[in-house]
CSV table of C-alpha atoms in Angstrom, one decimal:
chain,number,residue,atom,x,y,z
X,3,MET,CA,111.9,157.5,85.2
X,4,PRO,CA,111.5,156.6,88.9
X,5,GLN,CA,107.9,155.7,89.7
X,6,GLN,CA,107.5,158.4,92.4
X,7,THR,CA,108.4,161.2,89.9
X,8,ARG,CA,106.1,160.3,87.1
X,9,ARG,CA,103.5,162.8,86.1
X,10,ARG,CA,100.1,161.2,86.4
X,11,VAL,CA,97.4,162.0,83.9
X,12,ALA,CA,93.7,161.2,84.5
X,13,ARG,CA,91.9,159.9,81.4
X,14,PRO,CA,88.1,160.1,81.1
X,15,ARG,CA,86.4,156.8,81.5
X,16,ARG,CA,83.0,155.3,80.9
X,17,TYR,CA,81.5,153.1,83.6
X,18,LEU,CA,78.4,150.9,84.0
X,19,MET,CA,76.9,150.7,87.5
X,20,CYS,CA,73.8,149.2,89.1
X,21,ARG,CA,72.1,150.9,92.1
X,22,PRO,CA,71.9,148.4,95.0
X,23,GLU,CA,68.1,148.8,95.5
X,24,HIS,CA,67.7,145.1,96.3
X,25,PHE,CA,71.0,144.6,98.1
X,26,ASP,CA,71.0,142.0,100.9
X,27,VAL,CA,73.0,139.1,102.1
X,28,THR,CA,70.7,136.1,102.0
X,29,TYR,CA,73.2,133.4,101.0
X,30,SER,CA,77.0,132.8,101.3
X,31,ILE,CA,79.2,132.1,98.3
X,32,ASN,CA,82.4,133.7,99.7
X,33,PRO,CA,84.0,134.0,103.2
X,34,TRP,CA,82.8,137.6,103.6
X,35,MET,CA,79.1,136.8,103.3
X,36,ARG,CA,77.3,136.1,106.6
X,37,PRO,CA,73.5,136.0,106.2
X,38,GLU,CA,73.1,136.1,109.9
X,39,LYS,CA,74.5,139.6,110.0
X,40,PRO,CA,72.0,142.4,109.4
X,41,THR,CA,72.3,144.6,106.3
X,42,ASP,CA,70.9,148.0,105.6
X,43,THR,CA,69.9,148.6,102.0
X,44,GLY,CA,69.5,152.3,102.6
X,45,ILE,CA,73.1,152.7,103.7
X,46,ALA,CA,74.3,150.6,100.8
X,47,VAL,CA,72.5,152.9,98.4
X,48,LEU,CA,73.9,156.0,100.1
X,49,GLN,CA,77.4,154.7,100.0
X,50,TRP,CA,77.0,153.6,96.3
X,51,GLU,CA,75.6,157.1,95.4
X,52,ARG,CA,78.7,158.7,96.9
X,53,LEU,CA,80.9,156.5,94.8
X,54,ARG,CA,78.9,157.3,91.6
X,55,ASN,CA,79.1,161.0,92.4
X,56,LEU,CA,82.8,160.8,92.8
X,57,TYR,CA,83.2,159.4,89.3
X,58,LEU,CA,80.9,162.1,87.9
X,59,GLY,CA,82.9,164.8,89.8
X,60,LEU,CA,86.1,163.5,88.3
X,61,GLY,CA,84.7,163.9,84.8
X,62,HIS,CA,83.8,160.3,84.1
X,63,GLN,CA,80.6,159.0,82.5
X,64,VAL,CA,78.4,156.6,84.4
X,65,GLU,CA,75.7,154.6,82.7
X,66,LEU,CA,73.2,152.6,84.7
X,67,ILE,CA,71.6,149.2,84.4
X,68,ASP,CA,68.3,148.6,86.1
X,69,PRO,CA,68.5,146.4,89.2
X,70,ILE,CA,66.4,143.2,89.2
X,71,PRO,CA,64.5,142.0,92.3
X,72,GLY,CA,65.9,138.8,93.6
X,73,LEU,CA,69.4,139.5,92.4
X,74,PRO,CA,71.0,141.2,95.5
X,75,ASP,CA,74.6,141.0,94.1
X,76,MET,CA,73.7,142.6,90.7
X,77,VAL,CA,75.2,145.8,92.2
X,78,PHE,CA,78.6,144.3,91.5
X,79,ALA,CA,78.6,145.4,87.9
X,80,ALA,CA,82.2,144.5,87.4
X,81,ASN,CA,81.2,140.8,87.4
X,82,GLY,CA,78.6,141.3,84.7
X,83,ALA,CA,80.8,141.2,81.6
X,84,THR,CA,84.2,142.2,80.2
X,85,VAL,CA,84.4,145.0,77.6
X,86,VAL,CA,87.5,145.4,75.4
X,87,ASP,CA,87.6,147.5,72.2
X,88,GLY,CA,83.8,147.6,72.2
X,89,ARG,CA,83.5,143.8,72.3
X,90,VAL,CA,81.6,142.2,75.2
X,91,LEU,CA,82.2,138.8,76.6
X,92,SER,CA,79.3,137.8,78.8
X,93,ALA,CA,79.7,136.5,82.3
X,94,ARG,CA,78.8,133.0,83.1
X,95,PHE,CA,78.5,132.6,86.9
X,96,ARG,CA,79.7,129.6,88.9
X,97,HIS,CA,77.0,129.9,91.7
X,98,GLU,CA,73.4,129.4,90.8
X,99,GLN,CA,72.3,132.4,92.9
X,100,ARG,CA,74.1,134.7,90.4
X,101,VAL,CA,73.5,132.9,87.2
X,102,PRO,CA,70.6,135.2,86.0
X,103,GLU,CA,72.9,138.2,86.2
X,104,GLY,CA,74.9,137.1,83.1
X,105,PRO,CA,71.9,137.3,80.7
X,106,ALA,CA,70.7,140.5,82.2
X,107,TYR,CA,74.0,142.3,81.6
X,108,LEU,CA,74.4,140.7,78.2
X,109,LYS,CA,70.9,142.0,77.1
X,110,TRP,CA,71.9,145.5,78.3
X,111,PHE,CA,74.8,145.5,75.9
X,112,ALA,CA,73.0,143.8,73.0
X,113,ASP,CA,70.1,146.3,73.2
X,114,ARG,CA,72.7,149.1,72.7
X,115,GLY,CA,74.3,147.6,69.7
X,116,TYR,CA,77.5,146.2,71.2
X,117,THR,CA,79.3,143.2,69.6
X,118,THR,CA,78.6,140.5,72.1
X,119,ARG,CA,79.5,136.9,72.8
X,120,ASP,CA,77.7,134.5,75.1
X,121,ALA,CA,80.5,132.8,77.0
X,122,GLU,CA,80.9,129.1,76.8
X,123,PHE,CA,82.9,128.6,80.0
X,124,VAL,CA,82.5,130.0,83.5
X,125,ASN,CA,83.9,133.5,83.9
X,126,GLU,CA,82.9,136.2,86.2
X,127,GLY,CA,83.6,139.3,84.1
X,128,GLU,CA,86.0,141.9,85.3
X,129,GLY,CA,86.0,140.1,88.6
X,130,ASP,CA,88.7,137.9,87.0
X,131,TYR,CA,89.6,139.8,83.8
X,132,LEU,CA,91.6,142.9,84.4
X,133,VAL,CA,92.9,144.9,81.3
X,134,VAL,CA,96.4,146.3,81.8
X,135,GLY,CA,97.5,148.1,78.6
X,136,SER,CA,97.6,145.6,75.8
X,137,ARG,CA,97.2,142.5,77.9
X,138,VAL,CA,94.5,141.0,80.0
X,139,LEU,CA,95.3,139.5,83.4
X,140,ALA,CA,93.0,136.5,84.1
X,141,GLY,CA,92.2,135.1,87.5
X,142,THR,CA,91.4,131.5,88.1
X,143,GLY,CA,91.2,129.2,91.1
X,144,PHE,CA,87.9,129.9,92.7
X,145,ARG,CA,85.4,131.2,90.1
X,146,THR,CA,86.6,131.6,86.5
X,147,ASP,CA,87.3,128.4,84.6
X,148,ARG,CA,90.8,128.3,83.2
X,149,ARG,CA,89.4,127.2,79.8
X,150,SER,CA,87.7,130.6,79.5
X,151,HIS,CA,91.1,132.3,79.2
X,152,ALA,CA,91.6,130.9,75.7
X,153,GLU,CA,88.1,132.0,74.8
X,154,ALA,CA,88.8,135.5,76.0
X,155,ALA,CA,92.1,135.6,74.1
X,156,GLU,CA,90.5,134.6,70.9
X,157,PHE,CA,87.5,136.9,71.2
X,158,PHE,CA,89.5,140.0,72.3
X,159,GLY,CA,92.6,139.3,70.3
X,160,ARG,CA,94.7,140.2,73.3
X,161,GLU,CA,97.4,138.4,75.3
X,162,VAL,CA,95.8,136.7,78.3
X,163,VAL,CA,98.0,136.0,81.3
X,164,PRO,CA,96.6,133.3,83.7
X,165,LEU,CA,97.0,134.0,87.5
X,166,GLU,CA,96.0,131.5,90.1
X,167,LEU,CA,94.4,132.6,93.3
X,168,VAL,CA,94.9,130.4,96.4
X,169,ASP,CA,93.3,132.3,99.3
X,170,PRO,CA,89.5,131.9,99.4
X,171,ARG,CA,89.1,135.4,100.9
X,172,PHE,CA,90.4,136.8,97.6
X,173,TYR,CA,88.2,134.7,95.3
X,174,HIS,CA,88.2,137.2,92.4
X,175,LEU,CA,91.3,138.7,90.8
X,176,ASP,CA,90.0,142.2,91.5
X,177,THR,CA,90.1,141.6,95.2
X,178,ALA,CA,93.8,140.8,95.1
X,179,LEU,CA,95.1,143.1,92.3
X,180,ALA,CA,94.2,146.6,91.0
X,181,VAL,CA,95.2,148.2,87.7
X,182,LEU,CA,96.8,151.6,88.3
X,183,ASP,CA,97.8,152.5,84.7
X,184,ASP,CA,98.6,150.9,81.4
X,185,ASP,CA,101.9,149.5,82.8
X,186,GLU,CA,101.3,149.5,86.6
X,187,VAL,CA,99.5,147.4,89.1
X,188,MET,CA,99.2,146.9,92.9
X,189,TYR,CA,98.6,143.5,94.4
X,190,TYR,CA,98.7,141.2,97.4
X,191,PRO,CA,101.4,138.5,96.9
X,192,ALA,CA,100.0,136.0,99.4
X,193,ALA,CA,96.7,135.7,97.4
X,194,PHE,CA,98.6,134.1,94.5
X,195,SER,CA,100.3,130.8,93.8
X,196,ALA,CA,104.1,130.8,93.7
X,197,GLU,CA,104.1,130.5,89.9
X,198,SER,CA,101.7,133.4,89.6
X,199,ARG,CA,103.8,135.5,92.0
X,200,GLU,CA,106.8,134.9,89.8
X,201,ALA,CA,104.9,135.9,86.7
X,202,LEU,CA,103.7,139.1,88.4
X,203,ARG,CA,107.2,140.0,89.5
X,204,ALA,CA,108.5,139.5,86.0
X,205,LEU,CA,105.7,141.6,84.4
X,206,TYR,CA,105.6,144.4,87.0
X,207,PRO,CA,108.8,144.5,89.0
X,208,ASP,CA,107.9,147.9,90.4
X,209,ALA,CA,104.4,147.0,91.4
X,210,VAL,CA,102.9,148.4,94.7
X,211,LEU,CA,102.6,145.5,97.1
X,212,ALA,CA,99.8,145.4,99.7
X,213,ASP,CA,100.3,144.2,103.3
X,214,ASP,CA,97.8,141.9,105.1
X,215,HIS,CA,95.8,144.7,106.6
X,216,ASP,CA,95.2,146.7,103.4
X,217,ALA,CA,94.3,143.6,101.5
X,218,GLU,CA,91.9,142.4,104.1
X,219,VAL,CA,90.0,145.8,104.0
X,220,PHE,CA,89.6,145.4,100.3
X,221,GLY,CA,92.1,148.1,99.5
X,222,LEU,CA,92.9,146.4,96.2
X,223,ASN,CA,89.3,146.4,95.0
X,224,ALA,CA,90.2,149.8,93.6
X,225,VAL,CA,89.5,151.9,90.5
X,226,SER,CA,92.1,154.1,88.9
X,227,ASP,CA,91.8,156.6,86.0
X,228,GLY,CA,95.6,156.9,85.7
X,229,LYS,CA,95.8,159.6,88.4
X,230,HIS,CA,93.0,159.3,90.9
X,231,VAL,CA,92.7,156.0,92.7
X,232,LEU,CA,89.4,155.3,94.5
X,233,LEU,CA,90.0,152.7,97.2
X,234,ALA,CA,88.8,151.6,100.7
X,235,GLN,CA,89.5,154.5,103.1
X,236,GLU,CA,91.0,152.0,105.6
X,237,ALA,CA,93.8,151.1,103.3
X,238,VAL,CA,96.1,153.8,104.6
X,239,GLY,CA,99.4,152.0,103.7
X,240,LEU,CA,98.4,151.7,100.1
X,241,ALA,CA,97.2,155.3,100.0
X,242,ASP,CA,100.5,156.6,101.4
X,243,GLU,CA,102.5,154.6,98.8
X,244,LEU,CA,100.2,155.8,96.0
X,245,VAL,CA,100.9,159.4,97.0
X,246,ARG,CA,104.6,158.7,97.0
X,247,ARG,CA,104.3,157.6,93.4
X,248,GLY,CA,102.4,160.6,92.3
X,249,PHE,CA,98.8,159.2,92.4
X,250,SER,CA,95.9,160.9,94.1
X,251,PRO,CA,94.2,158.3,96.3
X,252,ILE,CA,90.6,159.0,97.3
X,253,GLY,CA,89.2,157.0,100.2
X,254,VAL,CA,85.7,155.6,99.9
X,255,ASP,CA,83.4,154.0,102.5
X,256,LEU,CA,81.5,151.0,101.1
X,257,SER,CA,81.4,149.1,104.3
X,258,GLU,CA,77.8,147.9,103.8
X,259,LEU,CA,78.6,146.3,100.4
X,260,LEU,CA,81.7,144.8,101.8
X,261,LYS,CA,79.4,142.5,103.8
X,262,SER,CA,78.9,140.7,100.4
X,263,GLY,CA,82.6,140.8,99.6
X,264,GLY,CA,82.7,143.9,97.3
X,265,SER,CA,84.0,147.4,97.2
X,266,ALA,CA,84.7,150.1,94.6
X,267,LYS,CA,85.9,148.0,91.7
X,268,CYS,CA,83.2,145.4,92.2
X,269,CYS,CA,80.6,148.1,91.7
X,270,THR,CA,82.3,149.4,88.5
X,271,LEU,CA,82.4,147.9,85.0
X,272,GLU,CA,84.6,149.8,82.6
X,273,LEU,CA,83.1,150.4,79.1
X,274,ARG,CA,86.1,150.3,76.8
X,275,GLY,CA,84.9,151.5,73.4
X,276,GLY,CA,81.7,150.6,71.6
X,277,PRO,CA,78.4,152.4,71.3
X,278,GLY,CA,78.4,155.8,73.0
X,279,GLN,CA,82.2,155.9,73.2
């Protein structure tokens, strides 16, 4: 069936989020972070609340982890862990500024009875692990250690497909690729090595491809429930193509959080199975 005629079905999801009460840009660990530029925590909270309310309005569940003073990037919950079939692989951050986030998120899951594993190798959660149907796409190149891919494959019992990122602006996989449904993705080809582009073409020949503009406004840092796709409101080219394929794009404004290199997906960790499912 042609992509544009498929009937899209939204599936209820469970998400974990962290209110950006301590958001600020006080250090730089990616090209988007400029500590010399002012930030407004109040605006960040307001934009985040709108995103959370959109999820609730679409019928999804949102659980919250308490923010910790001194961890301004803890708002980016997607980086905190990876959850597949109720099993939680902890994050192990590359940069010292974010290292304490891994144990904080792991404790949240352990306290609620999840099956957890404290990761041996550096991985930055759903920043670099994206679940597409029965497989996991796994980013590497800037943050996540390639050795962690085997660790994830063993722990989750899923096929893990390595993808190498080559543009430092797209330092996590979730800045360069978004999952639309169990067999569909959208991505920015220039963010990947030639070998990884070839792998993506083979796996997803009908993928939505982002142009330079839509990638640069973080249009691929998006969240889909199978029908509704929440993405940066400036990514109009992607939105138009999503409509053509039967999706319902919803533009969001997370401009304040983008100062730290994050948008909708970065703020959203999906809870796939496990306690409270």
